[in-house]
Amino acid sequence: MKKSILFAIISISFFACTKETIQPTAIGSNASGESLRFSQPRVEFKVSDPYTIYLSQGLNTLQSDSFYVENDTSFISSFLYVISGHPNLSNFKFYLNGGQLNATITYFNDTIVVSARRKLKLAPGSYSYILQAKTTGNSGTEFSTALNSAIIVDRQGFMAEILNLPSVGNSMIIR
């Protein structure tokens, strides 16, 4: 009787241990990446209808719009604009919420790249941005600008989720 009770206890313990090792343990949220998805910054751009802008010779706004940061702090790295047409553009300025961004702005062929000299911290909330340039050229010259790419990263340097990038821009005509 003692042997059968001892055998039963050992068998139950063995099966309990076996059951424990066969059953998969719950995957922690860090291992599955779920917590990263919930805290990943999300940047949503406002989508405006494109329209025609008549520009004078001199400093003009090429694009102005807004975006919203959600979930966590993020950092601006760069914005890339694509230009169609052949305008004469120079003296670029980029503003974020009314303040000029300390950035290197390059213009080559059909591309304008706005690169922040150092990462600019964006707390969750709404932001407006403006790209300006001095325009010169013949009257009637037409071109358009479109924000093609925005590199905005989280604290670890991973890309934020970017939504509604305004790939269609305004048409501009120099007077």
CSV table of C-alpha atoms in Angstrom, one decimal:
chain,number,residue,atom,x,y,z
A,1,MET,CA,0.0,0.0,0.0
A,2,LYS,CA,2.8,2.4,0.9
A,3,LYS,CA,4.5,1.6,-2.4
A,4,SER,CA,1.4,2.2,-4.4
A,5,ILE,CA,0.8,5.6,-2.6
A,6,LEU,CA,4.4,6.5,-3.1
A,7,PHE,CA,4.2,5.4,-6.8
A,8,ALA,CA,1.0,7.5,-7.2
A,9,ILE,CA,2.7,10.6,-5.7
A,10,ILE,CA,5.7,10.2,-7.8
A,11,SER,CA,3.6,9.6,-10.9
A,12,ILE,CA,1.4,12.7,-10.2
A,13,SER,CA,4.6,14.8,-9.6
A,14,PHE,CA,6.1,13.5,-12.8
A,15,PHE,CA,3.0,14.2,-14.9
A,16,ALA,CA,2.6,17.6,-13.3
A,17,CYS,CA,6.2,18.4,-14.1
A,18,THR,CA,5.8,17.0,-17.6
A,19,LYS,CA,2.7,19.0,-18.1
A,20,GLU,CA,4.5,22.1,-17.0
A,21,THR,CA,7.4,21.6,-19.5
A,22,ILE,CA,5.2,20.7,-22.4
A,23,GLN,CA,2.8,23.6,-22.0
A,24,PRO,CA,4.3,26.7,-23.6
A,25,THR,CA,4.8,29.6,-21.2
A,26,ALA,CA,3.2,32.9,-22.0
A,27,ILE,CA,5.4,35.0,-24.2
A,28,GLY,CA,6.3,38.2,-22.5
A,29,SER,CA,5.2,41.4,-24.2
A,30,ASN,CA,8.8,42.5,-24.6
A,31,ALA,CA,9.8,39.4,-26.4
A,32,SER,CA,6.9,39.6,-28.8
A,33,GLY,CA,7.4,43.3,-29.5
A,34,GLU,CA,3.9,44.2,-28.5
A,35,SER,CA,5.0,46.8,-26.1
A,36,LEU,CA,7.1,48.4,-28.8
A,37,ARG,CA,4.1,48.7,-31.1
A,38,PHE,CA,2.0,50.4,-28.4
A,39,SER,CA,4.7,52.9,-27.5
A,40,GLN,CA,6.0,53.5,-31.1
A,41,PRO,CA,5.5,57.1,-32.0
A,42,ARG,CA,2.9,57.7,-34.7
A,43,VAL,CA,3.0,60.7,-36.9
A,44,GLU,CA,0.0,61.6,-39.0
A,45,PHE,CA,0.1,64.3,-41.6
A,46,LYS,CA,-2.9,66.4,-42.4
A,47,VAL,CA,-4.0,65.9,-46.0
A,48,SER,CA,-4.9,69.1,-47.7
A,49,ASP,CA,-6.4,69.5,-51.2
A,50,PRO,CA,-3.7,70.7,-53.7
A,51,TYR,CA,-4.3,74.1,-55.2
A,52,THR,CA,-2.6,76.6,-57.5
A,53,ILE,CA,-0.4,79.3,-55.9
A,54,TYR,CA,0.8,82.4,-57.8
A,55,LEU,CA,4.2,83.5,-56.7
A,56,SER,CA,6.0,86.8,-56.9
A,57,GLN,CA,9.8,87.1,-57.4
A,58,GLY,CA,11.3,86.8,-53.9
A,59,LEU,CA,10.7,84.8,-50.7
A,60,ASN,CA,7.6,82.5,-51.0
A,61,THR,CA,6.0,79.7,-49.1
A,62,LEU,CA,6.3,76.5,-51.1
A,63,GLN,CA,4.4,74.3,-48.7
A,64,SER,CA,2.8,74.7,-45.4
A,65,ASP,CA,0.7,72.1,-43.5
A,66,SER,CA,0.6,70.3,-40.2
A,67,PHE,CA,1.1,66.9,-38.6
A,68,TYR,CA,0.2,65.3,-35.3
A,69,VAL,CA,2.5,63.1,-33.1
A,70,GLU,CA,0.9,60.4,-30.9
A,71,ASN,CA,1.9,57.8,-28.4
A,72,ASP,CA,5.5,58.9,-27.5
A,73,THR,CA,8.2,61.5,-28.0
A,74,SER,CA,9.8,61.4,-31.4
A,75,PHE,CA,12.6,63.2,-33.2
A,76,ILE,CA,12.8,64.9,-36.6
A,77,SER,CA,15.7,63.8,-38.7
A,78,SER,CA,14.8,65.0,-42.3
A,79,PHE,CA,12.1,65.8,-44.8
A,80,LEU,CA,12.5,65.2,-48.5
A,81,TYR,CA,10.5,67.2,-51.1
A,82,VAL,CA,10.2,66.4,-54.8
A,83,ILE,CA,10.0,69.3,-57.2
A,84,SER,CA,8.4,68.9,-60.7
A,85,GLY,CA,9.3,71.6,-63.2
A,86,HIS,CA,12.5,73.7,-63.3
A,87,PRO,CA,12.2,76.6,-60.9
A,88,ASN,CA,15.1,78.7,-59.8
A,89,LEU,CA,15.0,78.3,-56.0
A,90,SER,CA,17.5,79.5,-53.3
A,91,ASN,CA,17.7,80.8,-49.7
A,92,PHE,CA,15.5,78.0,-48.2
A,93,LYS,CA,14.0,78.3,-44.8
A,94,PHE,CA,12.1,75.7,-42.8
A,95,TYR,CA,9.8,76.6,-39.9
A,96,LEU,CA,8.3,74.4,-37.3
A,97,ASN,CA,5.5,75.9,-35.2
A,98,GLY,CA,6.7,79.4,-36.2
A,99,GLY,CA,10.3,78.9,-35.2
A,100,GLN,CA,13.1,78.4,-37.9
A,101,LEU,CA,14.5,74.9,-37.7
A,102,ASN,CA,18.3,74.7,-37.4
A,103,ALA,CA,18.7,72.6,-40.5
A,104,THR,CA,20.9,72.0,-43.6
A,105,ILE,CA,18.7,72.4,-46.7
A,106,THR,CA,20.1,71.1,-50.0
A,107,TYR,CA,18.5,71.5,-53.4
A,108,PHE,CA,19.7,69.4,-56.3
A,109,ASN,CA,17.9,68.6,-59.6
A,110,ASP,CA,14.4,67.8,-58.4
A,111,THR,CA,14.9,67.2,-54.7
A,112,ILE,CA,15.0,69.4,-51.6
A,113,VAL,CA,16.3,67.7,-48.5
A,114,VAL,CA,15.7,69.4,-45.1
A,115,SER,CA,18.1,67.7,-42.6
A,116,ALA,CA,18.0,68.8,-38.9
A,117,ARG,CA,21.5,69.6,-37.7
A,118,ARG,CA,20.6,67.7,-34.5
A,119,LYS,CA,17.5,65.7,-33.7
A,120,LEU,CA,14.6,67.9,-32.8
A,121,LYS,CA,12.5,66.5,-30.0
A,122,LEU,CA,8.7,66.3,-30.7
A,123,ALA,CA,6.5,65.7,-27.7
A,124,PRO,CA,3.0,64.3,-28.6
A,125,GLY,CA,0.9,67.0,-30.0
A,126,SER,CA,0.1,69.1,-33.1
A,127,TYR,CA,2.8,70.8,-35.2
A,128,SER,CA,2.8,73.1,-38.2
A,129,TYR,CA,5.6,73.3,-40.8
A,130,ILE,CA,6.5,75.7,-43.6
A,131,LEU,CA,9.0,75.4,-46.4
A,132,GLN,CA,10.0,78.7,-47.9
A,133,ALA,CA,12.4,79.6,-50.7
A,134,LYS,CA,13.4,82.6,-52.8
A,135,THR,CA,11.9,82.1,-56.3
A,136,THR,CA,13.2,83.7,-59.4
A,137,GLY,CA,12.5,83.0,-63.0
A,138,ASN,CA,10.4,83.9,-66.0
A,139,SER,CA,6.8,84.9,-65.6
A,140,GLY,CA,4.6,81.9,-66.2
A,141,THR,CA,7.1,79.3,-65.1
A,142,GLU,CA,5.2,76.4,-63.4
A,143,PHE,CA,6.3,73.9,-60.9
A,144,SER,CA,5.0,71.9,-57.9
A,145,THR,CA,6.4,70.6,-54.6
A,146,ALA,CA,5.4,67.5,-52.7
A,147,LEU,CA,6.6,66.1,-49.4
A,148,ASN,CA,7.8,62.7,-50.5
A,149,SER,CA,9.4,61.4,-47.3
A,150,ALA,CA,9.7,62.3,-43.6
A,151,ILE,CA,12.3,60.6,-41.4
A,152,ILE,CA,11.0,60.8,-37.8
A,153,VAL,CA,12.4,58.4,-35.3
A,154,ASP,CA,11.7,57.3,-31.7
A,155,ARG,CA,14.1,57.4,-28.7
A,156,GLN,CA,16.0,54.3,-29.9
A,157,GLY,CA,16.4,55.5,-33.5
A,158,PHE,CA,13.7,53.3,-35.0
A,159,MET,CA,11.3,54.8,-37.5
A,160,ALA,CA,8.0,56.2,-36.3
A,161,GLU,CA,4.9,55.1,-38.0
A,162,ILE,CA,4.2,57.8,-40.7
A,163,LEU,CA,0.7,58.2,-42.0
A,164,ASN,CA,-0.9,60.3,-44.8
A,165,LEU,CA,2.3,61.7,-46.2
A,166,PRO,CA,1.0,64.5,-48.6
A,167,SER,CA,2.6,63.1,-51.8
A,168,VAL,CA,0.6,65.5,-54.0
A,169,GLY,CA,1.6,69.1,-53.6
A,170,ASN,CA,0.5,72.5,-54.7
A,171,SER,CA,1.1,73.8,-58.3
A,172,MET,CA,2.9,77.1,-58.4
A,173,ILE,CA,3.1,79.7,-61.1
A,174,ILE,CA,5.6,82.6,-61.1
A,175,ARG,CA,4.1,85.9,-62.0
